[in-house]
Amino acid sequence: MKRILLVVFAIICTTVVYAVDYANVIVPRPVSCEAVEGNFALTPKTVVRAESLSLVRAGEIFAEDLEVVLGKTLIVKKSSPRTNAINLSVDATTLESEQYMLKITNVGVWIVGGSERAVFFGLQSLLQIAAASPLSNDTLTLAAVTIADKPHFEYRGSMLDVCRHIFAVEDVKRYIDILALHKINKFHWHLTEDQGWRIEIKQYPELSHVGAYRHQTIVGRNRHSKVYDNTYYGGIFTQEEVKEIVAYAAERYIDVIPEIEMPGHAVAALTTYPYLGCSGGPYEVWTRWGISKNIFCAGKDTTFEFIENVLTEVLELFPYKYIHIGGDEAPRDEWKKCPHCQKRIKDEGLKDEHQLQSYFMERIERWLNERGRSIIGWDEILQGGISKSATVMSWRGSKGGIAAAKLGNHVIMAPNTHCYIDYYQTSDHKANGEPLGNGRFPVTLRKTYDLDPYVGLNEEQQKFIKGVQVNLWTEYISTFDHLQHMLLPRLAALAETGWSYGNKDYSDFSRRMHILRKLYDKQGFNYAPYFFNGIE
Ligand code: ACM
Ligand code: ZN
């Protein structure tokens, strides 16, 4: 008997039991979360009371999301009693623009935000609390709580490459839903590539027919393989579809940053219009992965004319201030041989091809600045020198971001070491049966969580770090199920660095993730199982 008791005791001690503290469940972790006596009975009769028309829309989105938890849809109204209600309001005088207060009391729920976006964040917290709360007889029992919350970083992003593989409009919207749940506020949309051009440009209709399609696609991860799938592949997002997606994101308070790549990763454009390249082609939309030597010619004025015409239409579609203009992985081989590029170097008094890339990027940046926009570029834009106003996205580790912050440029940290979620996510991808991924090194959930965007910077320099981002390249991802498998739960780890930097704790994050998982299940998100099964 004694032995049996000892065994039982040992089992109890070694089994991690996650006690559900019903309100202390939010990912990313709030600044403060104080339990109060009492609880609120949320029923199908509870009304969402929103003080403005756009908050009514935020309330409707919340009601739709809550339906998977409650099984019923709440009514949203502009005026109704404040009790047995979820009251939404803005107080821009006392709260910061992304700051919110969430109060659950015996008689109702109050969310006050410094802006409508902040109220939307409060609703995401409420949704997570609701999903963690007991449900019986159509009633959710919400534990009373007072939450005060605001993000650490203003930029919390997630990039999606729709060029290597394209995804349906509905899938992109679902991707945006996932970002919204985690209080991600920037969707970086990678739209042009060697392997496909994905945005309709009315002045250049051939991009939709030529640049948007490749004859076949290499199979597997070996870039030098001779095995192809023999399948014509591609597609385009029409301008109407782009508008629909940007509007969908805007309703969820997410800014969309389009990326139009230059001077490299341009083979799809060059195939469509060979005059855009140094040699004049012919070119072929790429059917394999890697870095092509064929890039935009920096010597011909017709290249800049093309890019400016494309950007003119892009600016009409994307209202947010920032435009990403790429700048990564542009080999200089063709520029070295090209008389136009060499003449440009001479005429502009440039030292070499690195400075020619700086000339290229700065010329486009000036054009965008004149139209009230700002640029983001990958960390290669540092190489030949950059303007003070360019924002650097650090991807080859953090060193580019550190160098840029020391120069006084704004930085977004997205180092591949922590933020490339196309990489495998366990230390033994074969043993764990992971689907095909980028195999450079594993980026586990813990690794993503441990990102410290301030490493190597003093207090003054840290002010230039505007935020963090995960990047989802899709060379090996052709289905939306696989995409979600790569995105979740690592997006949650990134979200916590972006929102809760300075207040992170992996063991508490793990506890909350096991609770959030239930909402993932209810939403039908195809998250990766490894972490939840104790594998990293
Ligand atoms: C990149 O991953 N080439 C930015
Ligand atoms: Zn050239």
Coordinates of C-alpha atoms and ligand atoms in Angstrom, one line a residue:
M1 CA 0.0 0.0 0.0
K2 CA 2.8 2.4 1.0
R3 CA 4.5 1.6 -2.3
I4 CA 1.3 2.3 -4.3
L5 CA 0.9 5.6 -2.5
L6 CA 4.5 6.5 -3.3
V7 CA 4.0 5.7 -7.0
V8 CA 0.8 7.8 -7.1
F9 CA 2.6 10.6 -5.4
A10 CA 5.5 10.4 -7.9
I11 CA 3.0 10.5 -10.8
I12 CA 1.3 13.5 -9.4
C13 CA 4.7 15.2 -8.9
T14 CA 6.0 14.5 -12.4
T15 CA 2.8 15.3 -14.4
V16 CA 2.5 18.9 -15.3
V17 CA -0.9 20.0 -14.4
Y18 CA -1.9 23.4 -15.9
A19 CA -4.3 24.9 -13.4
V20 CA -6.7 27.1 -15.4
D21 CA -6.7 30.5 -14.0
Y22 CA -9.6 31.5 -16.3
A23 CA -8.6 35.0 -17.0
N24 CA -4.8 34.7 -16.9
V25 CA -4.6 32.9 -20.2
I26 CA -3.8 35.6 -22.8
V27 CA -1.1 35.3 -25.5
P28 CA 0.7 37.7 -25.9
R29 CA 1.0 38.2 -22.1
P30 CA -0.7 41.4 -20.9
V31 CA 1.1 44.0 -18.8
S32 CA -1.1 43.3 -15.8
C33 CA -4.0 40.9 -15.1
E34 CA -5.6 41.2 -11.7
A35 CA -8.2 38.7 -10.6
V36 CA -11.3 40.2 -8.8
E37 CA -14.1 38.5 -6.9
G38 CA -17.0 37.4 -8.9
N39 CA -17.9 36.4 -12.5
F40 CA -19.9 37.5 -15.5
A41 CA -22.4 35.2 -17.2
L42 CA -22.0 35.7 -20.9
T43 CA -25.1 34.3 -22.6
P44 CA -26.6 34.7 -26.1
K45 CA -28.6 37.6 -24.7
T46 CA -25.5 39.6 -23.9
V47 CA -25.2 42.5 -26.3
V48 CA -22.0 44.0 -27.8
R49 CA -22.5 47.7 -27.2
A50 CA -20.3 49.8 -29.5
E51 CA -20.2 53.6 -29.5
S52 CA -19.3 54.1 -33.2
L53 CA -20.0 52.6 -36.5
S54 CA -16.5 51.2 -37.0
L55 CA -16.5 49.8 -33.4
V56 CA -19.8 48.1 -34.4
R57 CA -17.8 46.3 -37.2
A58 CA -15.1 45.3 -34.7
G59 CA -17.9 44.0 -32.4
E60 CA -19.4 42.0 -35.3
I61 CA -16.1 40.4 -36.1
F62 CA -15.7 39.5 -32.4
A63 CA -19.3 38.1 -32.4
E64 CA -18.5 35.9 -35.4
D65 CA -15.3 34.6 -33.8
L66 CA -17.1 34.0 -30.5
E67 CA -19.6 31.9 -32.3
V68 CA -17.2 29.0 -32.4
V69 CA -16.9 29.2 -28.6
L70 CA -20.4 30.0 -27.5
G71 CA -22.3 28.3 -30.4
K72 CA -24.5 31.4 -30.8
T73 CA -23.9 34.9 -32.3
L74 CA -24.2 38.0 -30.1
I75 CA -26.1 41.0 -31.3
V76 CA -24.1 44.2 -31.8
K77 CA -25.7 47.6 -31.2
K78 CA -24.8 51.2 -31.0
S79 CA -27.1 51.9 -28.1
S80 CA -28.5 49.6 -25.5
P81 CA -28.2 49.2 -21.7
R82 CA -24.6 48.9 -20.3
T83 CA -25.4 45.9 -18.1
N84 CA -25.3 42.4 -19.5
A85 CA -23.3 43.9 -22.3
I86 CA -19.8 44.1 -23.7
N87 CA -19.2 47.8 -23.8
L88 CA -16.7 49.1 -26.3
S89 CA -15.4 52.7 -26.3
V90 CA -12.4 54.9 -27.1
D91 CA -10.6 57.2 -24.8
A92 CA -7.8 58.8 -26.8
T93 CA -7.0 61.4 -24.1
T94 CA -5.8 59.1 -21.3
L95 CA -4.7 56.0 -23.2
E96 CA -2.0 55.5 -25.8
S97 CA -3.0 54.5 -29.3
E98 CA -2.5 50.7 -28.8
Q99 CA -3.3 50.6 -25.1
Y100 CA -6.5 49.2 -23.7
M101 CA -8.2 48.3 -20.4
L102 CA -10.5 45.3 -20.1
K103 CA -12.7 44.9 -17.1
I104 CA -14.9 41.9 -16.4
T105 CA -17.4 42.5 -13.5
N106 CA -20.5 40.8 -12.2
V107 CA -22.7 42.9 -14.4
G108 CA -20.8 43.3 -17.7
V109 CA -17.6 43.7 -19.6
W110 CA -15.9 47.0 -20.4
I111 CA -13.2 47.5 -23.0
V112 CA -11.7 51.0 -23.4
G113 CA -9.0 51.6 -25.9
G114 CA -6.8 54.5 -26.9
S115 CA -8.0 53.9 -30.4
E116 CA -10.4 51.6 -32.2
R117 CA -7.4 49.4 -33.0
A118 CA -6.7 49.1 -29.2
V119 CA -10.4 48.2 -28.6
F120 CA -10.0 45.5 -31.2
F121 CA -6.9 44.2 -29.3
G122 CA -9.0 44.1 -26.1
L123 CA -11.6 42.0 -28.0
Q124 CA -9.0 39.5 -28.9
S125 CA -8.1 39.2 -25.2
L126 CA -11.7 38.7 -24.4
L127 CA -12.1 36.1 -27.0
Q128 CA -9.2 34.1 -25.6
I129 CA -10.6 34.4 -22.1
A130 CA -14.0 33.2 -23.3
A131 CA -12.5 30.2 -25.1
A132 CA -10.8 29.2 -21.8
S133 CA -13.9 29.7 -19.6
P134 CA -16.4 27.0 -18.6
L135 CA -19.5 26.7 -20.9
S136 CA -22.7 25.2 -19.7
N137 CA -26.3 25.7 -20.9
D138 CA -25.3 28.4 -23.5
T139 CA -23.6 30.4 -20.7
L140 CA -19.9 31.2 -20.5
T141 CA -18.8 31.9 -16.9
L142 CA -16.1 34.6 -17.2
A143 CA -14.0 35.2 -14.1
A144 CA -14.0 38.9 -13.0
V145 CA -10.7 40.5 -13.8
T146 CA -9.1 43.9 -14.6
I147 CA -6.5 43.9 -17.4
A148 CA -4.3 46.8 -18.3
D149 CA -2.3 46.3 -21.5
K150 CA -0.2 47.8 -24.2
P151 CA 2.5 46.6 -26.6
H152 CA 6.2 47.1 -26.2
F153 CA 7.0 47.3 -29.9
E154 CA 4.9 49.3 -32.4
Y155 CA 5.7 47.0 -35.3
R156 CA 4.6 43.4 -34.9
G157 CA 4.7 41.7 -38.3
S158 CA 4.3 38.5 -40.3
M159 CA 5.4 38.1 -43.9
L160 CA 3.8 35.8 -46.4
D161 CA 5.5 34.8 -49.8
V162 CA 2.7 34.2 -52.3
C163 CA 5.2 33.9 -55.2
R164 CA 6.9 30.6 -54.8
H165 CA 3.4 29.2 -54.2
I166 CA 0.1 31.1 -54.5
F167 CA -2.8 30.9 -52.0
A168 CA -6.5 31.6 -52.5
V169 CA -8.0 34.9 -51.4
E170 CA -9.9 33.0 -48.7
D171 CA -6.7 31.5 -47.4
V172 CA -5.0 34.9 -47.2
K173 CA -8.0 36.2 -45.2
R174 CA -7.7 33.2 -42.9
Y175 CA -4.0 34.0 -42.5
I176 CA -5.0 37.6 -41.5
D177 CA -7.5 36.1 -39.0
I178 CA -4.6 34.2 -37.4
L179 CA -2.5 37.4 -37.2
A180 CA -5.3 39.4 -35.7
L181 CA -5.9 36.8 -32.9
H182 CA -2.2 37.4 -31.9
K183 CA -2.3 41.2 -32.0
I184 CA 0.0 41.3 -35.0
N185 CA -0.5 44.6 -36.7
K186 CA 1.5 44.4 -39.9
F187 CA 1.1 42.0 -42.8
H188 CA 4.1 42.1 -45.1
W189 CA 2.9 40.7 -48.4
H190 CA 5.7 39.4 -50.7
L191 CA 4.3 39.8 -54.2
T192 CA 7.0 39.7 -56.8
E193 CA 9.7 37.1 -57.4
D194 CA 11.8 35.1 -59.8
Q195 CA 9.2 32.3 -59.8
G196 CA 6.1 34.4 -60.3
W197 CA 4.6 37.9 -60.4
R198 CA 1.5 38.0 -58.3
I199 CA -0.1 41.5 -58.5
E200 CA -2.1 42.7 -61.5
I201 CA -0.7 45.9 -62.9
K202 CA -3.2 47.4 -65.4
Q203 CA -0.5 49.2 -67.4
Y204 CA 1.4 46.0 -67.9
P205 CA -1.3 43.3 -68.4
E206 CA 1.3 40.8 -69.7
L207 CA 2.6 40.4 -66.2
S208 CA -0.7 38.5 -65.4
H209 CA -0.3 36.1 -68.3
V210 CA 3.5 35.7 -68.7
G211 CA 5.2 36.7 -65.4
A212 CA 2.6 35.0 -63.3
Y213 CA 3.2 31.5 -64.6
R214 CA 6.1 29.0 -64.6
H215 CA 6.3 25.9 -66.8
Q216 CA 7.0 23.5 -64.0
T217 CA 8.5 23.4 -60.5
I218 CA 11.5 21.6 -59.1
V219 CA 10.7 18.7 -56.8
G220 CA 12.2 18.4 -53.3
R221 CA 14.9 20.4 -51.6
N222 CA 18.0 19.7 -53.7
R223 CA 18.4 22.9 -55.7
H224 CA 20.5 21.1 -58.3
S225 CA 18.0 18.2 -58.8
K226 CA 16.9 17.4 -62.3
V227 CA 13.5 16.2 -61.1
Y228 CA 10.6 18.6 -62.0
D229 CA 6.8 18.2 -61.6
N230 CA 6.0 18.9 -65.3
T231 CA 3.0 21.0 -64.2
Y232 CA 2.2 24.6 -65.4
Y233 CA 1.8 26.7 -62.3
G234 CA 0.9 30.2 -61.3
G235 CA -1.8 32.8 -60.8
I236 CA -2.3 36.5 -60.0
F237 CA -4.1 38.6 -57.5
T238 CA -6.4 41.0 -59.4
Q239 CA -6.5 44.5 -58.2
E240 CA -10.1 43.9 -57.0
E241 CA -8.8 40.9 -54.9
V242 CA -6.0 43.0 -53.6
K243 CA -8.5 45.7 -52.5
E244 CA -10.6 43.1 -50.9
I245 CA -7.7 41.7 -48.9
V246 CA -6.4 45.1 -47.8
A247 CA -9.9 46.1 -46.7
Y248 CA -10.3 42.8 -44.8
A249 CA -7.0 43.5 -43.0
A250 CA -8.0 47.1 -42.3
E251 CA -11.2 45.9 -40.6
R252 CA -8.9 43.9 -38.3
Y253 CA -6.6 46.9 -37.8
I254 CA -3.7 45.3 -39.7
D255 CA -1.6 47.4 -42.1
V256 CA -0.6 45.7 -45.3
I257 CA 3.0 46.3 -46.6
P258 CA 3.4 45.2 -50.2
E259 CA 6.8 44.0 -51.3
I260 CA 7.9 44.8 -54.8
E261 CA 11.3 43.3 -55.2
M262 CA 14.3 45.1 -56.8
P263 CA 16.8 44.9 -58.2
G264 CA 17.0 41.1 -57.7
H265 CA 14.4 38.4 -57.6
A266 CA 13.0 39.9 -60.8
V267 CA 13.1 37.1 -63.3
A268 CA 9.3 37.0 -63.7
A269 CA 9.3 40.7 -64.7
L270 CA 12.3 40.2 -67.0
T271 CA 10.6 37.2 -68.7
T272 CA 7.6 39.4 -69.4
Y273 CA 9.6 42.4 -70.6
P274 CA 13.2 41.3 -71.5
Y275 CA 14.3 45.0 -72.0
L276 CA 14.3 45.3 -68.2
G277 CA 17.3 43.0 -67.9
C278 CA 21.0 43.9 -68.8
S279 CA 21.4 41.3 -71.6
G280 CA 17.9 41.6 -73.0
G281 CA 17.2 37.9 -72.5
P282 CA 15.4 35.7 -73.3
Y283 CA 14.5 34.8 -69.8
E284 CA 12.2 32.2 -68.3
V285 CA 10.1 32.5 -65.1
W286 CA 12.2 30.4 -62.8
T287 CA 11.2 26.8 -62.1
R288 CA 13.7 26.2 -59.3
W289 CA 14.8 27.9 -56.1
G290 CA 17.8 30.0 -55.3
I291 CA 19.4 33.3 -56.4
S292 CA 19.3 34.2 -60.0
K293 CA 22.0 36.4 -61.6
N294 CA 19.4 38.0 -63.8
I295 CA 18.3 41.2 -62.2
F296 CA 16.9 44.6 -63.2
C297 CA 19.3 46.6 -65.3
A298 CA 20.3 49.7 -63.3
G299 CA 21.7 51.5 -66.3
K300 CA 18.6 51.9 -68.5
D301 CA 16.1 54.6 -67.6
T302 CA 13.3 52.3 -68.9
T303 CA 13.8 50.1 -65.8
F304 CA 13.0 53.0 -63.5
E305 CA 10.1 54.1 -65.7
F306 CA 8.7 50.5 -65.4
I307 CA 9.2 50.4 -61.6
E308 CA 7.7 53.8 -61.1
N309 CA 4.6 52.9 -63.2
V310 CA 4.2 49.7 -61.2
L311 CA 4.5 51.6 -57.9
T312 CA 2.0 54.2 -59.1
E313 CA -0.6 51.5 -59.2
V314 CA 0.7 49.9 -56.0
L315 CA 0.3 53.2 -54.1
E316 CA -3.4 53.3 -55.1
L317 CA -4.0 49.9 -53.7
F318 CA -2.0 50.1 -50.4
P319 CA -2.8 53.1 -48.2
Y320 CA -0.2 52.3 -45.5
K321 CA 2.9 54.5 -45.4
Y322 CA 5.5 51.8 -45.9
I323 CA 6.4 50.0 -49.1
H324 CA 9.0 47.2 -49.0
I325 CA 11.3 47.4 -52.0
G326 CA 13.4 44.3 -51.3
G327 CA 17.1 44.8 -52.0
D328 CA 18.3 41.3 -51.0
E329 CA 20.3 38.8 -53.0
A330 CA 21.2 40.8 -56.1
P331 CA 24.3 39.4 -57.7
R332 CA 26.5 41.9 -59.5
D333 CA 27.6 39.6 -62.3
E334 CA 25.3 41.1 -65.1
W335 CA 25.9 44.7 -63.9
K336 CA 29.7 44.1 -64.3
K337 CA 29.3 43.1 -67.9
C338 CA 26.5 45.6 -68.9
P339 CA 27.6 48.8 -70.8
H340 CA 24.5 50.6 -69.5
C341 CA 25.2 49.8 -65.9
Q342 CA 28.9 50.7 -66.3
K343 CA 28.0 54.0 -67.9
R344 CA 25.7 54.7 -65.0
I345 CA 28.5 54.0 -62.5
K346 CA 30.7 56.4 -64.4
D347 CA 28.2 59.2 -65.0
E348 CA 27.0 59.1 -61.3
G349 CA 30.6 59.0 -60.0
L350 CA 29.9 55.7 -58.2
K351 CA 32.7 53.5 -56.8
D352 CA 31.4 50.1 -57.7
E353 CA 28.4 47.9 -58.2
H354 CA 27.5 48.0 -54.5
Q355 CA 27.1 51.7 -54.8
L356 CA 25.1 51.2 -58.0
Q357 CA 22.6 49.2 -55.9
S358 CA 22.5 52.1 -53.4
Y359 CA 21.9 54.5 -56.3
F360 CA 19.0 52.2 -57.5
M361 CA 17.4 51.9 -54.1
E362 CA 17.8 55.6 -53.2
R363 CA 16.4 56.7 -56.5
I364 CA 13.2 54.7 -55.9
E365 CA 13.1 55.8 -52.2
R366 CA 13.3 59.5 -53.3
W367 CA 10.4 58.8 -55.7
L368 CA 8.3 57.2 -53.0
N369 CA 9.2 59.9 -50.4
E370 CA 8.0 62.6 -52.9
R371 CA 4.6 60.7 -52.7
G372 CA 4.5 60.6 -48.9
R373 CA 5.7 57.0 -48.6
S374 CA 8.7 55.4 -46.8
I375 CA 10.7 52.4 -47.7
I376 CA 11.7 49.2 -45.9
G377 CA 14.5 47.1 -47.4
W378 CA 16.3 43.8 -46.5
D379 CA 19.6 44.3 -44.7
E380 CA 21.7 44.1 -48.0
I381 CA 20.6 47.7 -48.6
L382 CA 23.3 48.7 -46.1
Q383 CA 26.1 47.5 -48.3
G384 CA 26.7 50.5 -50.5
G385 CA 25.3 53.0 -48.0
I386 CA 21.7 54.0 -47.2
S387 CA 19.7 57.1 -46.7
K388 CA 18.8 58.1 -43.1
S389 CA 15.1 57.5 -43.8
A390 CA 15.2 53.9 -44.9
T391 CA 14.0 51.2 -42.5
V392 CA 16.2 48.0 -42.5
M393 CA 14.7 44.6 -42.1
S394 CA 17.4 42.4 -40.6
W395 CA 17.2 38.8 -41.9
R396 CA 20.8 37.5 -42.1
G397 CA 20.9 37.2 -38.4
S398 CA 20.7 40.4 -36.3
K399 CA 24.0 41.9 -37.4
G400 CA 22.5 44.1 -40.2
G401 CA 19.9 45.4 -37.8
I402 CA 22.5 46.2 -35.2
A403 CA 24.6 48.0 -37.7
A404 CA 21.6 50.0 -39.0
A405 CA 20.5 50.9 -35.4
K406 CA 24.0 52.2 -34.7
L407 CA 23.8 54.3 -37.9
G408 CA 20.5 55.7 -36.6
N409 CA 18.2 54.0 -39.1
H410 CA 14.9 52.4 -38.0
V411 CA 15.1 48.6 -37.8
I412 CA 12.7 45.6 -37.9
M413 CA 14.3 42.5 -36.5
A414 CA 13.5 39.3 -38.5
P415 CA 16.7 37.3 -38.1
N416 CA 16.6 33.9 -39.8
T417 CA 18.0 32.4 -36.6
H418 CA 14.7 33.0 -34.8
C419 CA 12.1 34.3 -37.2
Y420 CA 12.4 32.1 -40.4
I421 CA 9.4 29.9 -39.9
D422 CA 9.9 28.1 -43.2
Y423 CA 12.7 26.3 -41.3
Y424 CA 12.0 23.0 -39.6
Q425 CA 10.7 23.4 -36.1
T426 CA 12.1 20.5 -34.1
S427 CA 15.7 19.4 -33.5
D428 CA 15.1 16.1 -35.5
H429 CA 12.7 16.8 -38.3
K430 CA 13.0 13.3 -39.7
A431 CA 12.3 11.5 -36.5
N432 CA 9.4 13.8 -35.8
G433 CA 7.9 13.4 -39.2
E434 CA 7.9 17.1 -40.1
P435 CA 6.7 17.9 -43.7
L436 CA 9.3 19.3 -46.1
G437 CA 11.0 22.5 -44.8
N438 CA 14.0 24.6 -45.2
G439 CA 16.8 22.6 -43.5
R440 CA 19.5 25.1 -42.7
F441 CA 18.9 24.7 -39.0
P442 CA 15.8 24.2 -36.8
V443 CA 13.9 27.2 -35.5
T444 CA 12.0 25.7 -32.6
L445 CA 9.2 27.5 -30.7
R446 CA 11.6 28.1 -27.9
K447 CA 14.2 29.6 -30.3
T448 CA 11.6 32.0 -31.7
Y449 CA 10.5 32.9 -28.2
D450 CA 14.0 33.6 -27.1
L451 CA 14.6 36.4 -29.7
D452 CA 16.0 39.5 -28.0
P453 CA 15.8 42.3 -30.6
Y454 CA 18.0 44.6 -28.4
V455 CA 21.1 42.3 -28.1
G456 CA 24.3 44.3 -28.9
L457 CA 22.7 47.7 -28.6
N458 CA 22.8 50.4 -25.8
E459 CA 19.7 52.2 -24.6
E460 CA 20.0 55.0 -27.1
Q461 CA 20.5 52.6 -30.0
Q462 CA 17.6 50.4 -28.9
K463 CA 15.2 53.2 -29.7
F464 CA 15.7 52.5 -33.4
I465 CA 14.4 49.0 -33.1
K466 CA 10.8 49.4 -34.2
G467 CA 9.7 45.8 -33.9
V468 CA 9.9 42.2 -34.9
Q469 CA 8.6 39.9 -37.7
V470 CA 8.4 36.3 -38.7
N471 CA 8.9 35.4 -42.4
L472 CA 7.1 32.6 -44.1
W473 CA 8.8 31.8 -47.5
T474 CA 6.9 29.2 -49.4
E475 CA 9.3 27.3 -51.7
Y476 CA 8.3 24.0 -50.0
I477 CA 4.8 25.1 -48.9
S478 CA 2.1 24.5 -51.5
T479 CA -1.0 24.1 -49.3
F480 CA -2.7 26.3 -46.8
D481 CA -2.7 23.4 -44.3
H482 CA 1.1 23.2 -44.5
L483 CA 1.3 26.9 -44.2
Q484 CA -0.6 27.0 -40.9
H485 CA 1.6 24.1 -39.7
M486 CA 4.6 26.3 -40.1
L487 CA 2.9 29.5 -38.8
L488 CA 1.4 28.1 -35.6
P489 CA 2.4 28.1 -32.8
R490 CA 5.6 30.0 -33.7
L491 CA 3.7 33.1 -34.6
A492 CA 2.5 33.2 -30.9
A493 CA 6.1 33.2 -29.7
L494 CA 7.0 36.1 -32.0
A495 CA 3.8 37.9 -30.9
E496 CA 4.9 37.7 -27.3
T497 CA 8.3 39.2 -28.0
G498 CA 6.6 42.0 -30.0
W499 CA 3.9 42.8 -27.4
S500 CA 5.4 41.6 -24.1
Y501 CA 9.1 42.2 -24.3
G502 CA 10.5 42.7 -20.8
N503 CA 7.7 40.6 -19.4
K504 CA 8.4 37.2 -21.0
D505 CA 8.6 33.9 -19.3
Y506 CA 8.7 30.7 -21.4
S507 CA 7.3 28.4 -18.7
D508 CA 4.2 30.7 -18.3
F509 CA 4.0 31.1 -22.1
S510 CA 3.9 27.3 -22.3
R511 CA 1.1 27.1 -19.8
R512 CA -1.0 29.7 -21.7
M513 CA -0.3 28.0 -25.1
H514 CA -1.8 24.8 -23.8
I515 CA -5.0 26.8 -23.1
L516 CA -4.9 28.8 -26.4
R517 CA -4.6 25.5 -28.2
K518 CA -8.3 24.9 -27.4
L519 CA -9.2 28.0 -29.3
Y520 CA -7.0 27.0 -32.2
D521 CA -8.9 23.7 -32.3
K522 CA -12.3 25.5 -32.2
Q523 CA -11.2 27.8 -35.0
G524 CA -10.0 24.8 -37.0
F525 CA -6.4 26.1 -37.3
N526 CA -3.9 23.4 -38.4
Y527 CA -1.2 24.2 -35.9
A528 CA 2.0 22.0 -35.6
P529 CA 1.6 19.4 -32.8
Y530 CA 5.3 19.0 -31.7
F531 CA 5.4 21.5 -28.8
F532 CA 2.0 20.4 -27.5
N533 CA 3.3 16.8 -27.5
G534 CA 6.4 17.8 -25.6
I535 CA 8.7 17.7 -28.6
E536 CA 11.0 20.6 -29.6
Ligands
ACM1 C1 15.6 36.8 -47.8 O1 15.3 35.8 -47.0 N1 16.2 36.6 -48.9 C2 15.2 38.1 -47.4
ZN2 ZN 22.5 46.7 -67.0

